[in-house]
Amino acid sequence: MGVKSAQRMAFHMLQHDREGAHVLSRALEQAASHVRHCSECHTFTEDEVCATCRSLQRDRAKLCVVETPADQAAIERTQAFRGCTSC
């Protein structure tokens, strides 16, 4: 989402969905307070080590290096790569 899209979303919520804006605000506050980087792969998690890195189902002999946590999430959504990732 770019700056203009975010601005359109903000205007829409302020004009048509104030309660939704409050819910989003609380969710962002919660995320900012509790989400951190995984100590192993550096993706986002609420725990010291993310669920992907804790999984015993992962092939630790395979590593996919990605640029950002968003890239790691995109790879995870495919469910095709069963190795480990690192940002």
mmCIF file of N, CA and C in Angstrom:
data_model
loop_
_atom_site.group_PDB
_atom_site.id
_atom_site.type_symbol
_atom_site.label_atom_id
_atom_site.label_comp_id
_atom_site.label_asym_id
_atom_site.label_seq_id
_atom_site.Cartn_x
_atom_site.Cartn_y
_atom_site.Cartn_z
ATOM 1 N N MET A 1 0.850 -1.167 0.000
ATOM 2 C CA MET A 1 0.000 0.000 0.000
ATOM 3 C C MET A 1 0.896 1.229 0.000
ATOM 4 N N GLY A 2 0.606 2.123 -0.889
ATOM 5 C CA GLY A 2 1.366 3.358 -0.965
ATOM 6 C C GLY A 2 0.752 4.449 -0.101
ATOM 7 N N VAL A 3 1.401 5.597 -0.126
ATOM 8 C CA VAL A 3 0.953 6.735 0.683
ATOM 9 C C VAL A 3 -0.452 7.169 0.284
ATOM 10 N N LYS A 4 -0.720 7.251 -1.018
ATOM 11 C CA LYS A 4 -2.043 7.693 -1.461
ATOM 12 C C LYS A 4 -3.130 6.701 -1.057
ATOM 13 N N SER A 5 -2.840 5.410 -1.164
ATOM 14 C CA SER A 5 -3.821 4.395 -0.758
ATOM 15 C C SER A 5 -4.095 4.475 0.733
ATOM 16 N N ALA A 6 -3.049 4.665 1.520
ATOM 17 C CA ALA A 6 -3.218 4.789 2.970
ATOM 18 C C ALA A 6 -4.042 6.034 3.305
ATOM 19 N N GLN A 7 -3.787 7.109 2.589
ATOM 20 C CA GLN A 7 -4.538 8.336 2.827
ATOM 21 C C GLN A 7 -6.018 8.143 2.482
ATOM 22 N N ARG A 8 -6.302 7.491 1.353
ATOM 23 C CA ARG A 8 -7.696 7.228 0.969
ATOM 24 C C ARG A 8 -8.393 6.360 2.016
ATOM 25 N N MET A 9 -7.665 5.358 2.521
ATOM 26 C CA MET A 9 -8.232 4.482 3.543
ATOM 27 C C MET A 9 -8.536 5.273 4.817
ATOM 28 N N ALA A 10 -7.614 6.124 5.216
ATOM 29 C CA ALA A 10 -7.815 6.939 6.421
ATOM 30 C C ALA A 10 -9.016 7.863 6.250
ATOM 31 N N PHE A 11 -9.122 8.550 5.120
ATOM 32 C CA PHE A 11 -10.255 9.437 4.880
ATOM 33 C C PHE A 11 -11.567 8.656 4.903
ATOM 34 N N HIS A 12 -11.581 7.495 4.263
ATOM 35 C CA HIS A 12 -12.791 6.676 4.230
ATOM 36 C C HIS A 12 -13.215 6.274 5.648
ATOM 37 N N MET A 13 -12.243 5.808 6.434
ATOM 38 C CA MET A 13 -12.580 5.368 7.787
ATOM 39 C C MET A 13 -13.057 6.531 8.651
ATOM 40 N N LEU A 14 -12.417 7.677 8.523
ATOM 41 C CA LEU A 14 -12.834 8.833 9.315
ATOM 42 C C LEU A 14 -14.224 9.328 8.915
ATOM 43 N N GLN A 15 -14.554 9.192 7.644
ATOM 44 C CA GLN A 15 -15.842 9.681 7.169
ATOM 45 C C GLN A 15 -16.962 8.652 7.363
ATOM 46 N N HIS A 16 -16.647 7.343 7.181
ATOM 47 C CA HIS A 16 -17.711 6.335 7.138
ATOM 48 C C HIS A 16 -17.625 5.255 8.214
ATOM 49 N N ASP A 17 -16.503 5.132 8.897
ATOM 50 C CA ASP A 17 -16.340 3.992 9.802
ATOM 51 C C ASP A 17 -15.464 4.370 10.991
ATOM 52 N N ARG A 18 -15.952 5.263 11.822
ATOM 53 C CA ARG A 18 -15.171 5.722 12.982
ATOM 54 C C ARG A 18 -14.842 4.558 13.914
ATOM 55 N N GLU A 19 -15.791 3.664 14.152
ATOM 56 C CA GLU A 19 -15.516 2.526 15.036
ATOM 57 C C GLU A 19 -14.419 1.647 14.442
ATOM 58 N N GLY A 20 -14.454 1.427 13.130
ATOM 59 C CA GLY A 20 -13.392 0.668 12.469
ATOM 60 C C GLY A 20 -12.037 1.349 12.627
ATOM 61 N N ALA A 21 -12.031 2.676 12.599
ATOM 62 C CA ALA A 21 -10.784 3.421 12.795
ATOM 63 C C ALA A 21 -10.248 3.198 14.204
ATOM 64 N N HIS A 22 -11.140 3.153 15.183
ATOM 65 C CA HIS A 22 -10.713 2.895 16.563
ATOM 66 C C HIS A 22 -10.180 1.472 16.723
ATOM 67 N N VAL A 23 -10.836 0.514 16.099
ATOM 68 C CA VAL A 23 -10.383 -0.880 16.150
ATOM 69 C C VAL A 23 -8.997 -0.994 15.515
ATOM 70 N N LEU A 24 -8.817 -0.371 14.360
ATOM 71 C CA LEU A 24 -7.520 -0.385 13.691
ATOM 72 C C LEU A 24 -6.452 0.278 14.551
ATOM 73 N N SER A 25 -6.793 1.380 15.160
ATOM 74 C CA SER A 25 -5.861 2.099 16.033
ATOM 75 C C SER A 25 -5.403 1.217 17.190
ATOM 76 N N ARG A 26 -6.338 0.519 17.822
ATOM 77 C CA ARG A 26 -5.980 -0.366 18.935
ATOM 78 C C ARG A 26 -5.117 -1.531 18.456
ATOM 79 N N ALA A 27 -5.430 -2.063 17.288
ATOM 80 C CA ALA A 27 -4.643 -3.171 16.744
ATOM 81 C C ALA A 27 -3.211 -2.730 16.443
ATOM 82 N N LEU A 28 -3.057 -1.545 15.891
ATOM 83 C CA LEU A 28 -1.713 -1.027 15.605
ATOM 84 C C LEU A 28 -0.942 -0.770 16.891
ATOM 85 N N GLU A 29 -1.623 -0.237 17.905
ATOM 86 C CA GLU A 29 -0.991 -0.010 19.208
ATOM 87 C C GLU A 29 -0.507 -1.335 19.803
ATOM 88 N N GLN A 30 -1.360 -2.347 19.726
ATOM 89 C CA GLN A 30 -1.016 -3.679 20.240
ATOM 90 C C GLN A 30 0.187 -4.247 19.480
ATOM 91 N N ALA A 31 0.181 -4.136 18.169
ATOM 92 C CA ALA A 31 1.286 -4.647 17.364
ATOM 93 C C ALA A 31 2.584 -3.915 17.690
ATOM 94 N N ALA A 32 2.514 -2.603 17.803
ATOM 95 C CA ALA A 32 3.716 -1.820 18.101
ATOM 96 C C ALA A 32 4.295 -2.185 19.459
ATOM 97 N N SER A 33 3.440 -2.604 20.383
ATOM 98 C CA SER A 33 3.899 -2.952 21.731
ATOM 99 C C SER A 33 4.407 -4.387 21.855
ATOM 100 N N HIS A 34 3.877 -5.296 21.044
ATOM 101 C CA HIS A 34 4.168 -6.712 21.258
ATOM 102 C C HIS A 34 4.932 -7.423 20.143
ATOM 103 N N VAL A 35 4.973 -6.861 18.960
ATOM 104 C CA VAL A 35 5.635 -7.540 17.842
ATOM 105 C C VAL A 35 7.108 -7.146 17.804
ATOM 106 N N ARG A 36 7.952 -8.139 17.619
ATOM 107 C CA ARG A 36 9.403 -7.918 17.534
ATOM 108 C C ARG A 36 9.970 -8.802 16.433
ATOM 109 N N HIS A 37 11.286 -8.759 16.267
ATOM 110 C CA HIS A 37 11.944 -9.609 15.279
ATOM 111 C C HIS A 37 12.319 -10.941 15.908
ATOM 112 N N CYS A 38 12.117 -12.015 15.163
ATOM 113 C CA CYS A 38 12.532 -13.349 15.590
ATOM 114 C C CYS A 38 14.048 -13.338 15.783
ATOM 115 N N SER A 39 14.519 -13.946 16.848
ATOM 116 C CA SER A 39 15.955 -13.955 17.130
ATOM 117 C C SER A 39 16.739 -14.833 16.159
ATOM 118 N N GLU A 40 16.048 -15.686 15.403
ATOM 119 C CA GLU A 40 16.739 -16.560 14.449
ATOM 120 C C GLU A 40 16.656 -16.064 13.004
ATOM 121 N N CYS A 41 15.444 -15.737 12.543
ATOM 122 C CA CYS A 41 15.298 -15.389 11.116
ATOM 123 C C CYS A 41 14.985 -13.910 10.882
ATOM 124 N N HIS A 42 14.652 -13.190 11.935
ATOM 125 C CA HIS A 42 14.383 -11.742 11.891
ATOM 126 C C HIS A 42 13.053 -11.357 11.272
ATOM 127 N N THR A 43 12.142 -12.314 11.081
ATOM 128 C CA THR A 43 10.795 -11.948 10.665
ATOM 129 C C THR A 43 10.042 -11.419 11.879
ATOM 130 N N PHE A 44 8.805 -11.004 11.710
ATOM 131 C CA PHE A 44 8.032 -10.477 12.828
ATOM 132 C C PHE A 44 7.361 -11.596 13.620
ATOM 133 N N THR A 45 7.347 -11.453 14.936
ATOM 134 C CA THR A 45 6.711 -12.419 15.821
ATOM 135 C C THR A 45 6.413 -11.757 17.158
ATOM 136 N N GLU A 46 5.515 -12.353 17.906
ATOM 137 C CA GLU A 46 5.276 -11.900 19.279
ATOM 138 C C GLU A 46 6.152 -12.666 20.264
ATOM 139 N N ASP A 47 6.802 -13.717 19.802
ATOM 140 C CA ASP A 47 7.647 -14.562 20.648
ATOM 141 C C ASP A 47 9.121 -14.295 20.359
ATOM 142 N N GLU A 48 9.977 -14.813 21.202
ATOM 143 C CA GLU A 48 11.430 -14.678 20.979
ATOM 144 C C GLU A 48 11.826 -15.339 19.654
ATOM 145 N N VAL A 49 11.274 -16.536 19.416
ATOM 146 C CA VAL A 49 11.530 -17.291 18.180
ATOM 147 C C VAL A 49 10.177 -17.546 17.520
ATOM 148 N N CYS A 50 10.071 -17.287 16.221
ATOM 149 C CA CYS A 50 8.793 -17.428 15.510
ATOM 150 C C CYS A 50 8.394 -18.896 15.354
ATOM 151 N N ALA A 51 7.134 -19.118 15.026
ATOM 152 C CA ALA A 51 6.605 -20.470 14.862
ATOM 153 C C ALA A 51 7.311 -21.223 13.740
ATOM 154 N N THR A 52 7.697 -20.530 12.688
ATOM 155 C CA THR A 52 8.393 -21.178 11.578
ATOM 156 C C THR A 52 9.731 -21.736 12.041
ATOM 157 N N CYS A 53 10.486 -20.949 12.778
ATOM 158 C CA CYS A 53 11.793 -21.408 13.261
ATOM 159 C C CYS A 53 11.665 -22.495 14.326
ATOM 160 N N ARG A 54 10.569 -22.496 15.088
ATOM 161 C CA ARG A 54 10.350 -23.524 16.115
ATOM 162 C C ARG A 54 9.863 -24.839 15.529
ATOM 163 N N SER A 55 9.358 -24.812 14.302
ATOM 164 C CA SER A 55 8.750 -25.997 13.700
ATOM 165 C C SER A 55 9.771 -27.105 13.474
ATOM 166 N N LEU A 56 9.431 -28.301 13.909
ATOM 167 C CA LEU A 56 10.278 -29.473 13.678
ATOM 168 C C LEU A 56 10.080 -30.031 12.271
ATOM 169 N N GLN A 57 9.091 -29.513 11.558
ATOM 170 C CA GLN A 57 8.789 -29.977 10.201
ATOM 171 C C GLN A 57 9.653 -29.304 9.130
ATOM 172 N N ARG A 58 10.453 -28.333 9.525
ATOM 173 C CA ARG A 58 11.284 -27.588 8.576
ATOM 174 C C ARG A 58 12.573 -28.321 8.264
ATOM 175 N N ASP A 59 13.006 -28.226 7.008
ATOM 176 C CA ASP A 59 14.278 -28.807 6.580
ATOM 177 C C ASP A 59 15.364 -27.761 6.821
ATOM 178 N N ARG A 60 16.113 -27.922 7.890
ATOM 179 C CA ARG A 60 17.130 -26.942 8.282
ATOM 180 C C ARG A 60 18.341 -26.936 7.348
ATOM 181 N N ALA A 61 18.403 -27.873 6.428
ATOM 182 C CA ALA A 61 19.493 -27.898 5.447
ATOM 183 C C ALA A 61 19.217 -26.944 4.287
ATOM 184 N N LYS A 62 18.004 -26.427 4.202
ATOM 185 C CA LYS A 62 17.619 -25.505 3.129
ATOM 186 C C LYS A 62 17.334 -24.138 3.722
ATOM 187 N N LEU A 63 17.940 -23.114 3.130
ATOM 188 C CA LEU A 63 17.765 -21.744 3.613
ATOM 189 C C LEU A 63 17.407 -20.831 2.446
ATOM 190 N N CYS A 64 16.367 -20.047 2.626
ATOM 191 C CA CYS A 64 15.965 -19.039 1.648
ATOM 192 C C CYS A 64 16.172 -17.680 2.294
ATOM 193 N N VAL A 65 17.055 -16.881 1.751
ATOM 194 C CA VAL A 65 17.320 -15.546 2.283
ATOM 195 C C VAL A 65 16.439 -14.557 1.535
ATOM 196 N N VAL A 66 15.652 -13.782 2.291
ATOM 197 C CA VAL A 66 14.742 -12.800 1.711
ATOM 198 C C VAL A 66 15.095 -11.419 2.243
ATOM 199 N N GLU A 67 14.573 -10.402 1.600
ATOM 200 C CA GLU A 67 14.917 -9.027 1.987
ATOM 201 C C GLU A 67 14.112 -8.531 3.179
ATOM 202 N N THR A 68 12.821 -8.867 3.221
ATOM 203 C CA THR A 68 11.961 -8.294 4.254
ATOM 204 C C THR A 68 11.031 -9.360 4.841
ATOM 205 N N PRO A 69 10.454 -9.085 6.021
ATOM 206 C CA PRO A 69 9.441 -9.990 6.563
ATOM 207 C C PRO A 69 8.240 -10.156 5.627
ATOM 208 N N ALA A 70 7.901 -9.149 4.850
ATOM 209 C CA ALA A 70 6.810 -9.270 3.880
ATOM 210 C C ALA A 70 7.144 -10.320 2.822
ATOM 211 N N ASP A 71 8.402 -10.374 2.384
ATOM 212 C CA ASP A 71 8.825 -11.385 1.418
ATOM 213 C C ASP A 71 8.729 -12.782 2.035
ATOM 214 N N GLN A 72 9.124 -12.896 3.299
ATOM 215 C CA GLN A 72 9.053 -14.180 3.994
ATOM 216 C C GLN A 72 7.603 -14.629 4.107
ATOM 217 N N ALA A 73 6.705 -13.712 4.424
ATOM 218 C CA ALA A 73 5.284 -14.043 4.535
ATOM 219 C C ALA A 73 4.725 -14.504 3.188
ATOM 220 N N ALA A 74 5.160 -13.883 2.106
ATOM 221 C CA ALA A 74 4.702 -14.283 0.769
ATOM 222 C C ALA A 74 5.137 -15.714 0.452
ATOM 223 N N ILE A 75 6.363 -16.053 0.803
ATOM 224 C CA ILE A 75 6.848 -17.420 0.579
ATOM 225 C C ILE A 75 6.052 -18.405 1.428
ATOM 226 N N GLU A 76 5.777 -18.050 2.668
ATOM 227 C CA GLU A 76 5.010 -18.932 3.560
ATOM 228 C C GLU A 76 3.600 -19.165 3.038
ATOM 229 N N ARG A 77 2.981 -18.143 2.450
ATOM 230 C CA ARG A 77 1.615 -18.300 1.920
ATOM 231 C C ARG A 77 1.548 -19.342 0.810
ATOM 232 N N THR A 78 2.635 -19.527 0.072
ATOM 233 C CA THR A 78 2.614 -20.518 -1.006
ATOM 234 C C THR A 78 2.611 -21.939 -0.469
ATOM 235 N N GLN A 79 3.111 -22.142 0.723
ATOM 236 C CA GLN A 79 3.252 -23.446 1.363
ATOM 237 C C GLN A 79 4.077 -24.416 0.523
ATOM 238 N N ALA A 80 4.907 -23.888 -0.364
ATOM 239 C CA ALA A 80 5.723 -24.726 -1.235
ATOM 240 C C ALA A 80 7.134 -24.943 -0.694
ATOM 241 N N PHE A 81 7.655 -23.995 0.081
ATOM 242 C CA PHE A 81 9.014 -24.092 0.601
ATOM 243 C C PHE A 81 8.954 -24.555 2.042
ATOM 244 N N ARG A 82 9.617 -25.663 2.362
ATOM 245 C CA ARG A 82 9.576 -26.225 3.706
ATOM 246 C C ARG A 82 10.919 -26.108 4.429
ATOM 247 N N GLY A 83 11.797 -25.271 3.907
ATOM 248 C CA GLY A 83 13.074 -25.024 4.588
ATOM 249 C C GLY A 83 12.925 -23.860 5.537
ATOM 250 N N CYS A 84 14.017 -23.211 5.831
ATOM 251 C CA CYS A 84 14.047 -22.060 6.732
ATOM 252 C C CYS A 84 14.246 -20.792 5.917
ATOM 253 N N THR A 85 13.802 -19.677 6.467
ATOM 254 C CA THR A 85 14.016 -18.393 5.802
ATOM 255 C C THR A 85 14.739 -17.451 6.750
ATOM 256 N N SER A 86 15.389 -16.451 6.170
ATOM 257 C CA SER A 86 16.065 -15.442 6.973
ATOM 258 C C SER A 86 15.974 -14.104 6.245
ATOM 259 N N CYS A 87 15.624 -13.069 6.998
ATOM 260 C CA CYS A 87 15.537 -11.718 6.439
ATOM 261 C C CYS A 87 16.832 -10.980 6.661
#
